[in-house]
mmCIF file of C-alpha atoms in Angstrom:
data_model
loop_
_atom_site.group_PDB
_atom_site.id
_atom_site.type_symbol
_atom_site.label_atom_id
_atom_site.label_comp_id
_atom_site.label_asym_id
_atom_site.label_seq_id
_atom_site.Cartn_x
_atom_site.Cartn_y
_atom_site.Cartn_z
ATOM 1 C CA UNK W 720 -19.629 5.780 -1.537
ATOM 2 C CA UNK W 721 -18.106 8.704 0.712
ATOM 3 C CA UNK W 722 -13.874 8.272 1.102
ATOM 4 C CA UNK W 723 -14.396 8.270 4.903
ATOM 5 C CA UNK W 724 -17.062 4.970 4.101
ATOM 6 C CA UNK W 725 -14.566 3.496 2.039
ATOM 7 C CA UNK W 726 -11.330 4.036 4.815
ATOM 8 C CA UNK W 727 -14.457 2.510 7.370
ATOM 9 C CA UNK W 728 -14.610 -0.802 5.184
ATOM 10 C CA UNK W 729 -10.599 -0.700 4.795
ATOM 11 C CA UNK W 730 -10.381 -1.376 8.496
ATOM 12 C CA UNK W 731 -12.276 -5.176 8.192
ATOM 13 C CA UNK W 732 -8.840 -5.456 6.051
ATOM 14 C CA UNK W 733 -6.506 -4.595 9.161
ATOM 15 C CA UNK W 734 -9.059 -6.627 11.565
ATOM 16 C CA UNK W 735 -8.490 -9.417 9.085
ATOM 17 C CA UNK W 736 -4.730 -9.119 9.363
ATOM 18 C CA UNK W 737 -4.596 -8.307 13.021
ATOM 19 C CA UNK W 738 -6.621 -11.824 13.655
ATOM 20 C CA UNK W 739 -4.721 -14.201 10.933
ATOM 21 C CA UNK W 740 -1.242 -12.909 12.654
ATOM 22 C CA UNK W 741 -2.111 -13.734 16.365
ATOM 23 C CA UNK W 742 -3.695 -17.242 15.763
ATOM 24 C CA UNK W 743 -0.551 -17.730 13.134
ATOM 25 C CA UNK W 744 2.304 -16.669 15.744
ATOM 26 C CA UNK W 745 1.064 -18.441 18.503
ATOM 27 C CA UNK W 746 0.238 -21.905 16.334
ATOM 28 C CA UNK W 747 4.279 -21.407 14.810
ATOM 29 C CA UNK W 748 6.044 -20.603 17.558
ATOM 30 C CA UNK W 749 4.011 -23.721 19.802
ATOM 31 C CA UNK W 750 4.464 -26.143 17.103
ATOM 32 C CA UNK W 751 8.103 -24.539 16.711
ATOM 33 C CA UNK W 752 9.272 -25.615 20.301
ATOM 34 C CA UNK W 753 7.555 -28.838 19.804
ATOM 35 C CA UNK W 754 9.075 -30.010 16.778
ATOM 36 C CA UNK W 755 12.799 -28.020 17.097
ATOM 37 C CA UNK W 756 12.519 -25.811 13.767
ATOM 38 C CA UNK W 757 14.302 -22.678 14.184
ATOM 39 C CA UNK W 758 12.549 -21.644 10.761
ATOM 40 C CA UNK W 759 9.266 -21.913 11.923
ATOM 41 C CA UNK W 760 10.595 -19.998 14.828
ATOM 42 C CA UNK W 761 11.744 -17.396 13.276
ATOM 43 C CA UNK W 762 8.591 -17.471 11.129
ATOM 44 C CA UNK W 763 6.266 -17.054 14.143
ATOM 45 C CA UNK W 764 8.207 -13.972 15.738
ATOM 46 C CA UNK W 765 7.804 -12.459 11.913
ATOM 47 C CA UNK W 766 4.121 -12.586 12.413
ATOM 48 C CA UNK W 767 4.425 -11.099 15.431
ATOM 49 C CA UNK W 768 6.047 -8.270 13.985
ATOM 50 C CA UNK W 769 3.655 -7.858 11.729
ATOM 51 C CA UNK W 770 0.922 -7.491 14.284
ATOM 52 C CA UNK W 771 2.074 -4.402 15.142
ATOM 53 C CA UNK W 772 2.289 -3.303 11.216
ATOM 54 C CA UNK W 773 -1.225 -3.934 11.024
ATOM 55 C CA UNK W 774 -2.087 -2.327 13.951
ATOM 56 C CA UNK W 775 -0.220 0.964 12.559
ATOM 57 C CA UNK W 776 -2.217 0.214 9.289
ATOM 58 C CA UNK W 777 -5.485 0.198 11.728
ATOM 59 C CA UNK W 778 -4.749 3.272 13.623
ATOM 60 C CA UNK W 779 -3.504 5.382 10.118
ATOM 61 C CA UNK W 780 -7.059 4.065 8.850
ATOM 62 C CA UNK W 781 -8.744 5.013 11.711
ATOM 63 C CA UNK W 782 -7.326 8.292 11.607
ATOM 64 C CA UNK W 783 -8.298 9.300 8.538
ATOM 65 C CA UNK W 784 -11.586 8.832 8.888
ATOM 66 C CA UNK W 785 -11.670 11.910 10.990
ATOM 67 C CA UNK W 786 -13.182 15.127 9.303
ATOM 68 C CA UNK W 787 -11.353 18.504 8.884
ATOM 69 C CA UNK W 788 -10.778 20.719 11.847
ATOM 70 C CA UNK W 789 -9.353 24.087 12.695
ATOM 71 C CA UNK W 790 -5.820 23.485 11.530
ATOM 72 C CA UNK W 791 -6.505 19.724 9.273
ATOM 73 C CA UNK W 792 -8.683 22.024 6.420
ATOM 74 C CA UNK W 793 -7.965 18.998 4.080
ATOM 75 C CA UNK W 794 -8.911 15.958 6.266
ATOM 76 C CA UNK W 795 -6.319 13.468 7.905
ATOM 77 C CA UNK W 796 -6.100 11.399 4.774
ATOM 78 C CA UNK W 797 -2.422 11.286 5.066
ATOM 79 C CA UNK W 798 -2.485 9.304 7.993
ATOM 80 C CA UNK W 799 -2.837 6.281 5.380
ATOM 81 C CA UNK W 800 0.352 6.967 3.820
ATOM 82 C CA UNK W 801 2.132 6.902 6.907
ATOM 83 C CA UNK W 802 0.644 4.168 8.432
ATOM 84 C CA UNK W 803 2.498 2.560 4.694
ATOM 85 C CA UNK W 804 5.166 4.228 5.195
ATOM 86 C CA UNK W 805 5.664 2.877 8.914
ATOM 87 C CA UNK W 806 4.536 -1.267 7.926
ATOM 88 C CA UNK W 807 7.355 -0.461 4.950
ATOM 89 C CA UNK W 808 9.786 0.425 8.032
ATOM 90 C CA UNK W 809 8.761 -2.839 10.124
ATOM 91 C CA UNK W 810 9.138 -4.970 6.782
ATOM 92 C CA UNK W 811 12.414 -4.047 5.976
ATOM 93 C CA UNK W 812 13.354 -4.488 9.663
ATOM 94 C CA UNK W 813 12.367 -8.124 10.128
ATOM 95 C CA UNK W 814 13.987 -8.820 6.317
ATOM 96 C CA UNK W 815 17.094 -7.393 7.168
ATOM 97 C CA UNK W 816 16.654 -9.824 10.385
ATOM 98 C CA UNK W 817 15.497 -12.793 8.772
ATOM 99 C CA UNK W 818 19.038 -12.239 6.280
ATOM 100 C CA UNK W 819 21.407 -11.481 8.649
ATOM 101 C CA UNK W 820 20.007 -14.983 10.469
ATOM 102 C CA UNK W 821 19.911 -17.028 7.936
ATOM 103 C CA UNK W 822 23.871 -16.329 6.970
ATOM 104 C CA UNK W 823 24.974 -16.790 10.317
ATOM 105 C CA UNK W 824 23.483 -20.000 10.427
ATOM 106 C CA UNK W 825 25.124 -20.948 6.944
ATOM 107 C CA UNK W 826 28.179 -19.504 8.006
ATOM 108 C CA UNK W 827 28.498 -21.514 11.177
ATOM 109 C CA UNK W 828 26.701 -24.672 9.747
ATOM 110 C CA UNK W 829 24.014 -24.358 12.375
ATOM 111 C CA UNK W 830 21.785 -27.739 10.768
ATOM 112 C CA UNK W 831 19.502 -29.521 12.462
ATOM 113 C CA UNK W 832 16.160 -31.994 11.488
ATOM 114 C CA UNK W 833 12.976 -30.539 12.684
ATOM 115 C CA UNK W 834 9.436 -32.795 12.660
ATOM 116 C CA UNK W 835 8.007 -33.311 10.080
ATOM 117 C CA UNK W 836 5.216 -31.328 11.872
ATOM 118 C CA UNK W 837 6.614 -28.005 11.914
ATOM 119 C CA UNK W 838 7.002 -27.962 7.277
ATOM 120 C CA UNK W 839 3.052 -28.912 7.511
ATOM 121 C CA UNK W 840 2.251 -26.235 9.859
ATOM 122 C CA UNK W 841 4.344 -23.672 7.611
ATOM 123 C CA UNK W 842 2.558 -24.815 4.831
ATOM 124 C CA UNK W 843 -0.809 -24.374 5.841
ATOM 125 C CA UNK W 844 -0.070 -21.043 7.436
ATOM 126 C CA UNK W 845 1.319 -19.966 3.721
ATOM 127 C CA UNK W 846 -2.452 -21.084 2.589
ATOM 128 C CA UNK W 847 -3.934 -18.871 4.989
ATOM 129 C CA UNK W 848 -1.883 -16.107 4.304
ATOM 130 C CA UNK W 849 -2.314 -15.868 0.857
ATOM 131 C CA UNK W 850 -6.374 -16.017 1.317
ATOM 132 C CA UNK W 851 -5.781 -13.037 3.265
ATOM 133 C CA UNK W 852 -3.787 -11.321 1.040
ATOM 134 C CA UNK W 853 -6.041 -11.779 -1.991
ATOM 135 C CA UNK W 854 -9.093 -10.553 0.316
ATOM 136 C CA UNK W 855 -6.981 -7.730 1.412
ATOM 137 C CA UNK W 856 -5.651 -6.864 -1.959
ATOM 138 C CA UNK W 857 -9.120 -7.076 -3.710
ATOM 139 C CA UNK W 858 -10.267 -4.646 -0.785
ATOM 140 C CA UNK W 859 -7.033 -1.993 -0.730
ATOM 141 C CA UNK W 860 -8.040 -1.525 -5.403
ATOM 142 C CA UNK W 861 -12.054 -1.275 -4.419
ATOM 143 C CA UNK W 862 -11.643 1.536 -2.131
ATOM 144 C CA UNK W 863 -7.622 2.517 -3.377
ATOM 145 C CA UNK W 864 -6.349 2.500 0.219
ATOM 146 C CA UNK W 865 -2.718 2.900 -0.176
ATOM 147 C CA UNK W 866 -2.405 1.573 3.391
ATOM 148 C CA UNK W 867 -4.194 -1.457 3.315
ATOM 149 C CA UNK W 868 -2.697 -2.379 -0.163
ATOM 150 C CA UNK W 869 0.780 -2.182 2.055
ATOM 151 C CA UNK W 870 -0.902 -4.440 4.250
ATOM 152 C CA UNK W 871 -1.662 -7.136 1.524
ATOM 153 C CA UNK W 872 1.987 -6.660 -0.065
ATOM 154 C CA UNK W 873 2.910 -7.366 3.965
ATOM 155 C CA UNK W 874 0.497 -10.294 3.726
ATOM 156 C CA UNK W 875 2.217 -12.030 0.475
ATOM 157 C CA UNK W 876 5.532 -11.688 2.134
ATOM 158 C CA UNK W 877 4.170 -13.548 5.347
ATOM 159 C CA UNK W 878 3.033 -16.572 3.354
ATOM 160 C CA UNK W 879 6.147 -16.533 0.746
ATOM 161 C CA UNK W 880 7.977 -16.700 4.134
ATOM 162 C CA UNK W 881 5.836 -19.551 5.235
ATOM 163 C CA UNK W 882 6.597 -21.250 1.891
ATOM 164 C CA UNK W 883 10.508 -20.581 2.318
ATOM 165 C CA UNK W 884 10.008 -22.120 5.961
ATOM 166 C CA UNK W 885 8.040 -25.193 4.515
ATOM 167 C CA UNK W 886 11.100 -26.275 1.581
ATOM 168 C CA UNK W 887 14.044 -25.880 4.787
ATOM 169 C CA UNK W 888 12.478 -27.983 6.903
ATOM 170 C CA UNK W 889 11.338 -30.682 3.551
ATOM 171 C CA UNK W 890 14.707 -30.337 2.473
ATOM 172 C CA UNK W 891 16.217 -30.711 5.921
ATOM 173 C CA UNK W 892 13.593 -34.268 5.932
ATOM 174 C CA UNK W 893 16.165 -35.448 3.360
ATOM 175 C CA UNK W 894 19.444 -34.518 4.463
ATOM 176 C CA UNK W 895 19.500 -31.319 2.310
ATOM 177 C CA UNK W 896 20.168 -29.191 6.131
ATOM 178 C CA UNK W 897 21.483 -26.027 3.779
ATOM 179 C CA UNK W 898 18.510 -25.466 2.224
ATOM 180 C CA UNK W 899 16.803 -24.310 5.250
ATOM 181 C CA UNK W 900 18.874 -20.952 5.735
ATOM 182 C CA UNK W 901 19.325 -20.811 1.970
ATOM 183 C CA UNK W 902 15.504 -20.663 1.219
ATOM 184 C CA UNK W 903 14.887 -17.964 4.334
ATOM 185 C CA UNK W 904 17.975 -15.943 2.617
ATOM 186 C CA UNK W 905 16.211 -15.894 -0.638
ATOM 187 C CA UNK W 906 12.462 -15.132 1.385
ATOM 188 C CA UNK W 907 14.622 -12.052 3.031
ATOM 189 C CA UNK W 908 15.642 -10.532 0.318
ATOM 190 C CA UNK W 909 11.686 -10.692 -1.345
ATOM 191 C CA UNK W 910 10.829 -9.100 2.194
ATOM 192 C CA UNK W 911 12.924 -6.934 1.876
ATOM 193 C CA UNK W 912 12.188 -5.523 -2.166
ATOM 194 C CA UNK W 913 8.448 -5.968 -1.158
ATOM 195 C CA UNK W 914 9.015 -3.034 1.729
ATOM 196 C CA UNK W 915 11.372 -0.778 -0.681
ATOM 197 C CA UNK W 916 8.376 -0.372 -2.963
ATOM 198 C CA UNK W 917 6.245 0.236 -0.498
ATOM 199 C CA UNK W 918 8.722 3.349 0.963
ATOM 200 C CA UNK W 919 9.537 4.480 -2.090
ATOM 201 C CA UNK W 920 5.440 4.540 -3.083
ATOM 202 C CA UNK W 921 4.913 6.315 0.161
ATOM 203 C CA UNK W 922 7.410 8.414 0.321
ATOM 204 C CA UNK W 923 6.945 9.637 -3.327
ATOM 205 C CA UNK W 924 3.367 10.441 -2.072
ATOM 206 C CA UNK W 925 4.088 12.289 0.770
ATOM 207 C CA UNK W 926 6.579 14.800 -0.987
ATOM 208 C CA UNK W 927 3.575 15.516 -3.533
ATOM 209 C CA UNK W 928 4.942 13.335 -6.286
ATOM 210 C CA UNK W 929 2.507 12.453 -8.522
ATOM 211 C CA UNK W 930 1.613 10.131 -11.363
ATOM 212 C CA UNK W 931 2.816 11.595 -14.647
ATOM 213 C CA UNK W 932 1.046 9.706 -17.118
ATOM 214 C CA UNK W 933 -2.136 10.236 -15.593
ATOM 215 C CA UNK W 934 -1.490 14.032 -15.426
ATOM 216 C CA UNK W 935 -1.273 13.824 -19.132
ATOM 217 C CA UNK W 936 -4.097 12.261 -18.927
ATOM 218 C CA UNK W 937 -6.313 14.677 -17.277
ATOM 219 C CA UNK W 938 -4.935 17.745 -19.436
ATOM 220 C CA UNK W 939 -6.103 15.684 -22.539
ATOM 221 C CA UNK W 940 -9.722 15.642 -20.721
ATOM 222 C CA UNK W 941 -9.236 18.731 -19.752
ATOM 223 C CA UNK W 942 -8.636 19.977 -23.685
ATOM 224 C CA UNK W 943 -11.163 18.081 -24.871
ATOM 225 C CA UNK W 944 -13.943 20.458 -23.545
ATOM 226 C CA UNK W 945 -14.265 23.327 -26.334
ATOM 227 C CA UNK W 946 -14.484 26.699 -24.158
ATOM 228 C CA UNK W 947 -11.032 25.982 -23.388
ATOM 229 C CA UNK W 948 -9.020 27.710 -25.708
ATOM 230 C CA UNK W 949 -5.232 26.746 -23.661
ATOM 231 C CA UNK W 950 -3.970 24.903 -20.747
ATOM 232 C CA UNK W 951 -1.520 27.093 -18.612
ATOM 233 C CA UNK W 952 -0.532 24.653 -15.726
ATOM 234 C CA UNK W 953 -2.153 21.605 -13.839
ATOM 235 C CA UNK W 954 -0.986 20.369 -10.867
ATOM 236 C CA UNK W 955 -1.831 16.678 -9.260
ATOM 237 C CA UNK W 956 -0.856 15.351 -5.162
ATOM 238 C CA UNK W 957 -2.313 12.662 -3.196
ATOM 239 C CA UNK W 958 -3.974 13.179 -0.309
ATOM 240 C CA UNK W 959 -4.428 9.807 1.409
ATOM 241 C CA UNK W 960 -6.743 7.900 -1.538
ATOM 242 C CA UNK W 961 -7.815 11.502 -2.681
ATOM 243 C CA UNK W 962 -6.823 13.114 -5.707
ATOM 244 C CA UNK W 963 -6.224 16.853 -6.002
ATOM 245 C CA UNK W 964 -6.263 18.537 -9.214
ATOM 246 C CA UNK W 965 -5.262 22.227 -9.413
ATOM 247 C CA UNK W 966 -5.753 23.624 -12.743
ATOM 248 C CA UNK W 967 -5.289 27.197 -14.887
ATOM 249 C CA UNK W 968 -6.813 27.347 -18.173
ATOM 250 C CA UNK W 969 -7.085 29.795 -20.595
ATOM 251 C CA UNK W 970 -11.007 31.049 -21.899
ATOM 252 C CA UNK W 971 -12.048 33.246 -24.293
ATOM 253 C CA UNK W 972 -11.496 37.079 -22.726
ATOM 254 C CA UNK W 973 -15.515 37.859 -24.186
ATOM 255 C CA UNK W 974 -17.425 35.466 -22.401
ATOM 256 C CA UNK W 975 -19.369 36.508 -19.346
ATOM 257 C CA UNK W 976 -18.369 34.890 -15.756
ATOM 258 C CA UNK W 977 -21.052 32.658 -15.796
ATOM 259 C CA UNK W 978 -19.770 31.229 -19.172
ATOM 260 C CA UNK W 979 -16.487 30.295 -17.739
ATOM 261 C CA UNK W 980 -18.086 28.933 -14.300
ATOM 262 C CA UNK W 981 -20.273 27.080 -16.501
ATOM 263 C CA UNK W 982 -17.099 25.979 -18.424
ATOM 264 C CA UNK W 983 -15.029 25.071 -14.689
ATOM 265 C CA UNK W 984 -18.709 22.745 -13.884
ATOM 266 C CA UNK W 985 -18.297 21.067 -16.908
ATOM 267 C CA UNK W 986 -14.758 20.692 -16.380
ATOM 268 C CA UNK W 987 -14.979 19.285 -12.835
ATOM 269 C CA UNK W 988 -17.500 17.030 -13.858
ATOM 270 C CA UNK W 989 -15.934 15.694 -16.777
ATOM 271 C CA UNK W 990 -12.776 14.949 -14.454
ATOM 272 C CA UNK W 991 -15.204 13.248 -12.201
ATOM 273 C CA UNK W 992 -17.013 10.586 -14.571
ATOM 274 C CA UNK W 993 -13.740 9.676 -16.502
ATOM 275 C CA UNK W 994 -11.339 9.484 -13.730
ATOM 276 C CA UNK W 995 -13.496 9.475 -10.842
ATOM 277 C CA UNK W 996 -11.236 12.660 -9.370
ATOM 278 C CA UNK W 997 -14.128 14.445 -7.055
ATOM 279 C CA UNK W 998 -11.609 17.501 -6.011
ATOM 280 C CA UNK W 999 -10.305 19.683 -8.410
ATOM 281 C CA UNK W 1000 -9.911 23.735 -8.494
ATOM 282 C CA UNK W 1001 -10.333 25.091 -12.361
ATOM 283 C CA UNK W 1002 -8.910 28.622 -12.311
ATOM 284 C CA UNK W 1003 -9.598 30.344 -15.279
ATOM 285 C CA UNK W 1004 -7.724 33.700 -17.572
ATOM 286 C CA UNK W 1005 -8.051 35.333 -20.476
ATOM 287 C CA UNK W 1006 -6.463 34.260 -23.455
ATOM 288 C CA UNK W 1007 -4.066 36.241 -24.685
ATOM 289 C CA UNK W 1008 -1.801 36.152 -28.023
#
């Protein structure tokens, strides 16, 4: 499967998200006036900040399935990662939000007894959420969308904000009014760590970091094949879901050119079966003492 097939079948992940969200907002913040919860309130406008995440997932997606041009040579794929990088953003927005509410409201002592109808309706919503996340999350490792794995990581969040909802209004069913704020404190600060990974991921990506264990890795593959007498440098970025692998190897100075582009072939498709990397340059050089 081609990587612009795989980004196609990473958008049924965003679609997924998009729908869940809507239906989920407008259920929470309905039942929310009905019932008097401010958590399942504040619950509902979450979702409807994450809406727009997804929709930035969508459109990164969608973006990168475009093909090289004139001045793109290497695709969009990078689109992805800052479709992550923008959901990471929104994240960390409504967790900073969700904090900064929830201590006013302990500060001030702002308790009240919702129906017993809005901790259900939390509830379930956390059960629908984490379906989606484990469909999204199976979906972002098949085709190693960085994007839609940002989604899923959005998605868990959602429903462990559901479950903090669900416990403040329980507790509140018994008297216990501080545990409302005090469980969407503790759900903020998740949010929050859970959209720090994903910017730091992102970010990491987009400055060309790259994995250092598996570029160990590859120059043990690399060593393994026996025209290659020394490795002088390799080189690993991210481009989107694509890995590419510049490398400089040293052959023996005798053979003929065909030899060593026989030796780069064997190289390139050794790289390709073990780690499934289908772009990589092989320069070689003459070994010398």
């Amino acid at each position: 499967m081609s990587e612009y097939e795989n980004l196609k079948k990473g958008e049924k992940g965003a679609w997924v998200s998009i729908a869940a969200y809507l239906v989920l907002a407008a259920v929470k913040l309905i039942i929310a006036a009905i019932g008097g919860s401010a958590a399942l309130r504040a619950d509902g406008l979450n979702n409807t900040t994450d809406v727009i995440a997804s929709i930035a997932v969508l459109i990164g997606l969608r973006i990168s399935r475009k093909p090289p041009d004139e001045d793109h040579h290497y695709g969009h794929f990078r689109a992805e990662t800052i479709a992550s990088l923008i959901a990471a953003f929104i994240m960390m927005t409504v967790g900073l939000e969700v904090i900064i509410g929830t201590v006013e409201n302990l500060w001030h002592q702002n308790f009240e007894e919702p129906s017993i109808l809005t901790a259900w309706t939390a509830l379930i919503a956390a059960f629908v959420m984490l379906g989606v996340y484990r469909y999204n999350l199976k979906l972002s490792k098949k085709i190693k969308s960085a994007s839609l794995y940002a989604a899923a990581q959005d998605n868990r969040s959602d429903a462990l904000v559901s479950i903090g909802a669900f416990i403040g209004i329980l507790g509140a069913q018994f008297g216990i009014f501080w545990l409302d704020p005090l469980a969407g404190f503790i759900v903020g600060l998740i949010i929050c760590k859970t959209a720090w990974d994903i910017f730091r991921d992102s970010t990491h990506t987009l400055t060309d970091g790259f994995d250092e264990e598996m570029l160990a890795e590859i120059k043990q593959l690399i060593a393994k094949n026996p025209g290659v007498w020394s490795i002088k440098d390799v080189k690993g970025r991210l481009q989107g879901n694509i890995v590419l692998i510049d490398a400089t190897i040293h052959v023996d100075p005798e053979i003929s050119v065909e030899e060593g582009h026989t030796i780069t072939d064997e190289i390139e498709e050794m790289l390709e079966e073990e780690l499934n990397i289908k772009h990589a340059q092989i320069h070689i050089e003459p070994y010398k003492q």
